[in-house]
mmCIF file of C-alpha atoms in Angstrom:
data_model
loop_
_atom_site.group_PDB
_atom_site.id
_atom_site.type_symbol
_atom_site.label_atom_id
_atom_site.label_comp_id
_atom_site.label_asym_id
_atom_site.label_seq_id
_atom_site.Cartn_x
_atom_site.Cartn_y
_atom_site.Cartn_z
ATOM 1 C CA MET X 1 3.440 -31.653 0.953
ATOM 2 C CA ASP X 2 5.073 -30.161 -2.107
ATOM 3 C CA GLU X 3 2.895 -30.558 -5.210
ATOM 4 C CA ARG X 4 6.049 -30.927 -7.335
ATOM 5 C CA PHE X 5 6.317 -34.423 -5.846
ATOM 6 C CA PHE X 6 3.285 -35.440 -7.905
ATOM 7 C CA VAL X 7 4.536 -34.333 -11.336
ATOM 8 C CA GLY X 8 4.967 -37.301 -13.663
ATOM 9 C CA LYS X 9 3.946 -39.840 -11.015
ATOM 10 C CA ALA X 10 0.215 -40.327 -11.536
ATOM 11 C CA VAL X 11 -0.149 -43.666 -9.713
ATOM 12 C CA THR X 12 2.096 -42.689 -6.810
ATOM 13 C CA SER X 13 0.212 -39.399 -6.586
ATOM 14 C CA LEU X 14 -3.129 -41.193 -6.484
ATOM 15 C CA GLN X 15 -1.887 -43.620 -3.844
ATOM 16 C CA THR X 16 -0.429 -40.832 -1.707
ATOM 17 C CA MET X 17 -3.685 -38.882 -1.856
ATOM 18 C CA LEU X 18 -5.785 -41.974 -1.038
ATOM 19 C CA ARG X 19 -3.487 -42.774 1.883
ATOM 20 C CA MET X 20 -4.002 -39.319 3.393
ATOM 21 C CA ILE X 21 -7.760 -39.433 2.761
ATOM 22 C CA ALA X 22 -7.900 -42.820 4.548
ATOM 23 C CA ARG X 23 -6.419 -41.170 7.652
ATOM 24 C CA CYS X 24 -9.491 -38.898 7.802
ATOM 25 C CA ARG X 25 -12.243 -41.271 6.730
ATOM 26 C CA ASP X 26 -13.381 -44.552 8.195
ATOM 27 C CA GLY X 27 -13.854 -47.437 5.794
ATOM 28 C CA LEU X 28 -11.089 -46.567 3.356
ATOM 29 C CA PRO X 29 -8.131 -48.936 3.176
ATOM 30 C CA SER X 30 -4.707 -47.354 3.486
ATOM 31 C CA VAL X 31 -2.548 -47.610 0.385
ATOM 32 C CA ILE X 32 1.215 -47.907 0.300
ATOM 33 C CA PRO X 33 2.446 -45.543 -2.443
ATOM 34 C CA ASP X 34 4.496 -47.971 -4.510
ATOM 35 C CA GLY X 35 3.657 -46.617 -7.986
ATOM 36 C CA ILE X 36 1.933 -49.863 -9.011
ATOM 37 C CA TYR X 37 -1.795 -49.825 -9.817
ATOM 38 C CA GLY X 38 -2.338 -53.269 -8.299
ATOM 39 C CA GLN X 39 -5.124 -54.909 -6.281
ATOM 40 C CA GLN X 40 -4.395 -52.751 -3.209
ATOM 41 C CA THR X 41 -4.940 -49.571 -5.246
ATOM 42 C CA VAL X 42 -8.018 -50.954 -7.020
ATOM 43 C CA ARG X 43 -9.547 -51.872 -3.646
ATOM 44 C CA ALA X 44 -8.843 -48.379 -2.246
ATOM 45 C CA VAL X 45 -10.215 -46.661 -5.371
ATOM 46 C CA LYS X 46 -13.409 -48.761 -5.239
ATOM 47 C CA ALA X 47 -13.909 -47.949 -1.542
ATOM 48 C CA PHE X 48 -13.361 -44.259 -2.246
ATOM 49 C CA GLN X 49 -15.749 -44.326 -5.197
ATOM 50 C CA ARG X 50 -18.470 -45.947 -3.066
ATOM 51 C CA GLN X 51 -18.059 -43.251 -0.383
ATOM 52 C CA ALA X 52 -18.104 -40.511 -3.019
ATOM 53 C CA GLY X 53 -21.260 -41.852 -4.664
ATOM 54 C CA LEU X 54 -19.427 -42.753 -7.874
ATOM 55 C CA PRO X 55 -19.624 -46.038 -9.786
ATOM 56 C CA ALA X 56 -17.279 -48.421 -7.924
ATOM 57 C CA THR X 57 -15.206 -49.610 -10.880
ATOM 58 C CA GLY X 58 -11.746 -49.406 -9.334
ATOM 59 C CA THR X 59 -10.631 -47.393 -12.349
ATOM 60 C CA THR X 60 -9.509 -43.829 -11.815
ATOM 61 C CA ASP X 61 -11.380 -41.888 -14.444
ATOM 62 C CA TYR X 62 -11.543 -38.089 -14.706
ATOM 63 C CA GLU X 63 -14.462 -37.785 -12.273
ATOM 64 C CA THR X 64 -12.788 -40.052 -9.706
ATOM 65 C CA TRP X 65 -9.475 -38.208 -10.036
ATOM 66 C CA ASN X 66 -11.169 -34.853 -9.386
ATOM 67 C CA ALA X 67 -13.086 -36.268 -6.406
ATOM 68 C CA VAL X 68 -9.846 -37.703 -4.965
ATOM 69 C CA ARG X 69 -8.082 -34.359 -5.434
ATOM 70 C CA ALA X 70 -10.907 -32.508 -3.654
ATOM 71 C CA ALA X 71 -10.960 -35.012 -0.783
ATOM 72 C CA PHE X 72 -7.166 -34.824 -0.558
ATOM 73 C CA ALA X 73 -7.299 -31.019 -0.295
ATOM 74 C CA ALA X 74 -9.778 -31.338 2.590
ATOM 75 C CA ALA X 75 -7.639 -34.023 4.268
ATOM 76 C CA ARG X 76 -4.555 -31.796 4.051
ATOM 77 C CA VAL X 77 -6.388 -29.036 5.898
ATOM 78 C CA GLU X 78 -7.359 -31.499 8.612
ATOM 79 C CA LEU X 79 -4.041 -33.332 8.963
ATOM 80 C CA GLU X 80 -1.204 -30.997 8.061
ATOM 81 C CA PRO X 81 0.009 -28.245 10.352
ATOM 82 C CA ALA X 82 -0.745 -24.693 9.349
ATOM 83 C CA ALA X 83 2.012 -22.805 7.607
ATOM 84 C CA PRO X 84 4.017 -20.719 10.052
ATOM 85 C CA LEU X 85 3.447 -17.004 10.203
ATOM 86 C CA GLU X 86 6.597 -15.112 9.350
ATOM 87 C CA LEU X 87 6.829 -11.466 10.275
ATOM 88 C CA VAL X 88 10.021 -9.998 8.924
ATOM 89 C CA MET X 89 11.821 -7.446 11.019
ATOM 90 C CA GLU X 90 14.717 -5.691 9.346
ATOM 91 C CA PRO X 91 18.062 -5.892 11.185
ATOM 92 C CA LYS X 92 18.086 -2.355 12.598
ATOM 93 C CA ALA X 93 14.309 -1.906 12.839
ATOM 94 C CA ALA X 94 12.675 -1.339 16.222
ATOM 95 C CA LEU X 95 9.192 -0.657 17.502
ATOM 96 C CA THR X 96 9.431 2.194 19.963
ATOM 97 C CA PRO X 97 6.851 3.791 22.284
ATOM 98 C CA GLY X 98 4.122 5.412 20.212
ATOM 99 C CA SER X 99 4.847 3.323 17.085
ATOM 100 C CA ASP X 100 1.733 2.668 15.054
ATOM 101 C CA ASN X 101 2.398 -0.411 12.952
ATOM 102 C CA ARG X 102 0.164 -3.227 11.666
ATOM 103 C CA ASN X 103 2.457 -5.798 13.241
ATOM 104 C CA VAL X 104 1.940 -4.280 16.701
ATOM 105 C CA LEU X 105 -1.454 -6.017 16.945
ATOM 106 C CA VAL X 106 0.207 -9.380 16.293
ATOM 107 C CA ILE X 107 2.889 -8.622 18.889
ATOM 108 C CA GLN X 108 0.236 -7.534 21.400
ATOM 109 C CA ALA X 109 -1.716 -10.751 20.815
ATOM 110 C CA MET X 110 1.464 -12.777 21.358
ATOM 111 C CA LEU X 111 2.310 -10.894 24.548
ATOM 112 C CA HIS X 112 -1.252 -11.309 25.839
ATOM 113 C CA ASN X 113 -1.207 -15.058 25.187
ATOM 114 C CA LEU X 114 2.194 -15.426 26.818
ATOM 115 C CA HIS X 115 0.800 -13.588 29.847
ATOM 116 C CA GLU X 116 -1.982 -16.203 29.962
ATOM 117 C CA VAL X 117 0.583 -19.015 29.922
ATOM 118 C CA TYR X 118 3.242 -17.415 32.105
ATOM 119 C CA GLY X 119 1.599 -15.266 34.766
ATOM 120 C CA ASN X 120 4.886 -13.472 35.493
ATOM 121 C CA LEU X 121 4.913 -11.707 32.089
ATOM 122 C CA GLY X 122 3.121 -8.386 31.708
ATOM 123 C CA ASP X 123 -0.149 -8.083 29.798
ATOM 124 C CA CYS X 124 -1.294 -5.497 27.270
ATOM 125 C CA SER X 125 -4.386 -4.461 25.348
ATOM 126 C CA MET X 126 -4.998 -4.792 21.615
ATOM 127 C CA SER X 127 -4.590 -1.171 20.533
ATOM 128 C CA GLY X 128 -2.277 -1.543 17.533
ATOM 129 C CA VAL X 129 -0.044 1.122 19.075
ATOM 130 C CA MET X 130 3.066 0.680 21.183
ATOM 131 C CA ASP X 131 1.297 2.182 24.197
ATOM 132 C CA GLU X 132 2.523 2.153 27.801
ATOM 133 C CA ALA X 133 0.911 -1.226 28.581
ATOM 134 C CA THR X 134 2.601 -2.815 25.556
ATOM 135 C CA CYS X 135 5.958 -1.252 26.392
ATOM 136 C CA GLY X 136 5.514 -2.500 29.963
ATOM 137 C CA ALA X 137 4.847 -6.049 28.729
ATOM 138 C CA ILE X 138 7.927 -5.776 26.538
ATOM 139 C CA ARG X 139 10.027 -4.606 29.513
ATOM 140 C CA SER X 140 8.695 -7.578 31.486
ATOM 141 C CA LEU X 141 9.751 -9.928 28.684
ATOM 142 C CA GLN X 142 13.145 -8.241 28.443
ATOM 143 C CA LYS X 143 13.637 -8.730 32.185
ATOM 144 C CA CYS X 144 12.785 -12.436 31.920
ATOM 145 C CA CYS X 145 15.246 -12.759 29.024
ATOM 146 C CA GLY X 146 18.031 -10.962 30.918
ATOM 147 C CA MET X 147 18.030 -8.070 28.461
ATOM 148 C CA PRO X 148 18.106 -4.315 29.142
ATOM 149 C CA GLN X 149 14.560 -3.188 29.972
ATOM 150 C CA THR X 150 14.021 -0.515 27.317
ATOM 151 C CA GLY X 151 10.414 -1.247 26.312
ATOM 152 C CA ILE X 152 11.603 -1.247 22.688
ATOM 153 C CA LEU X 153 11.056 -4.304 20.520
ATOM 154 C CA ASP X 154 14.110 -4.782 18.326
ATOM 155 C CA LYS X 155 15.053 -7.746 16.164
ATOM 156 C CA ALA X 156 16.858 -9.571 18.988
ATOM 157 C CA LEU X 157 13.796 -9.396 21.246
ATOM 158 C CA TRP X 158 11.484 -10.220 18.336
ATOM 159 C CA MET X 159 13.430 -13.439 17.716
ATOM 160 C CA ARG X 160 13.150 -14.419 21.391
ATOM 161 C CA LEU X 161 9.447 -13.502 21.487
ATOM 162 C CA ALA X 162 8.734 -15.573 18.374
ATOM 163 C CA ARG X 163 10.587 -18.631 19.753
ATOM 164 C CA LEU X 164 8.979 -18.341 23.175
ATOM 165 C CA TYR X 165 5.527 -17.941 21.660
ATOM 166 C CA THR X 166 5.960 -20.960 19.401
ATOM 167 C CA GLN X 167 7.220 -23.088 22.285
ATOM 168 C CA ALA X 168 4.639 -21.992 24.837
ATOM 169 C CA VAL X 169 1.459 -21.195 22.983
ATOM 170 C CA GLY X 170 1.992 -22.893 19.642
ATOM 171 C CA ASN X 171 2.331 -26.271 21.316
ATOM 172 C CA GLY X 172 -0.804 -25.887 23.389
ATOM 173 C CA ALA X 173 0.926 -25.214 26.705
ATOM 174 C CA ARG X 174 -1.259 -24.015 29.566
ATOM 175 C CA LYS X 175 -0.395 -21.873 32.551
ATOM 176 C CA SER X 176 -0.286 -24.908 34.829
ATOM 177 C CA ASP X 177 2.225 -26.618 32.491
ATOM 178 C CA CYS X 178 4.781 -23.820 32.790
ATOM 179 C CA GLN X 179 4.928 -22.955 36.468
#
């Protein structure tokens, strides 16, 4: 959620945070963020204050606001998806046999996990170098994608690898789901 949403909307912000916290904690009523500090909001604030060990006044003082913000931050970690990892590969860049690049470890981990999901893809070790096993796994992926089997990871193959990884592994797929 974009924090800019909260600027200048204190009551709506409070209600939105309490609503997300209620999704993680039993005993907290869910609030509809309507921007009105009515009975629904007072009831939710009191319930939150009781759980937080604060005086249950129903008023959002400085201490309550800070406790709500901290609980909201924890709820976001629990409920929101992690930010996607974006590795940028320049248009004409390519990882060739023998390349020693920090991103090779990430690529090797992706290839290894795809091998676990799809048994027909080659596997590789975590060396951080485009070694023969990694180039072999890349050739295997290229074959499955109908591409020339060069063993070189260029931007076109990187884009396919990233999509395949997100679809297969990112969604919790298992080997039995894909065969």
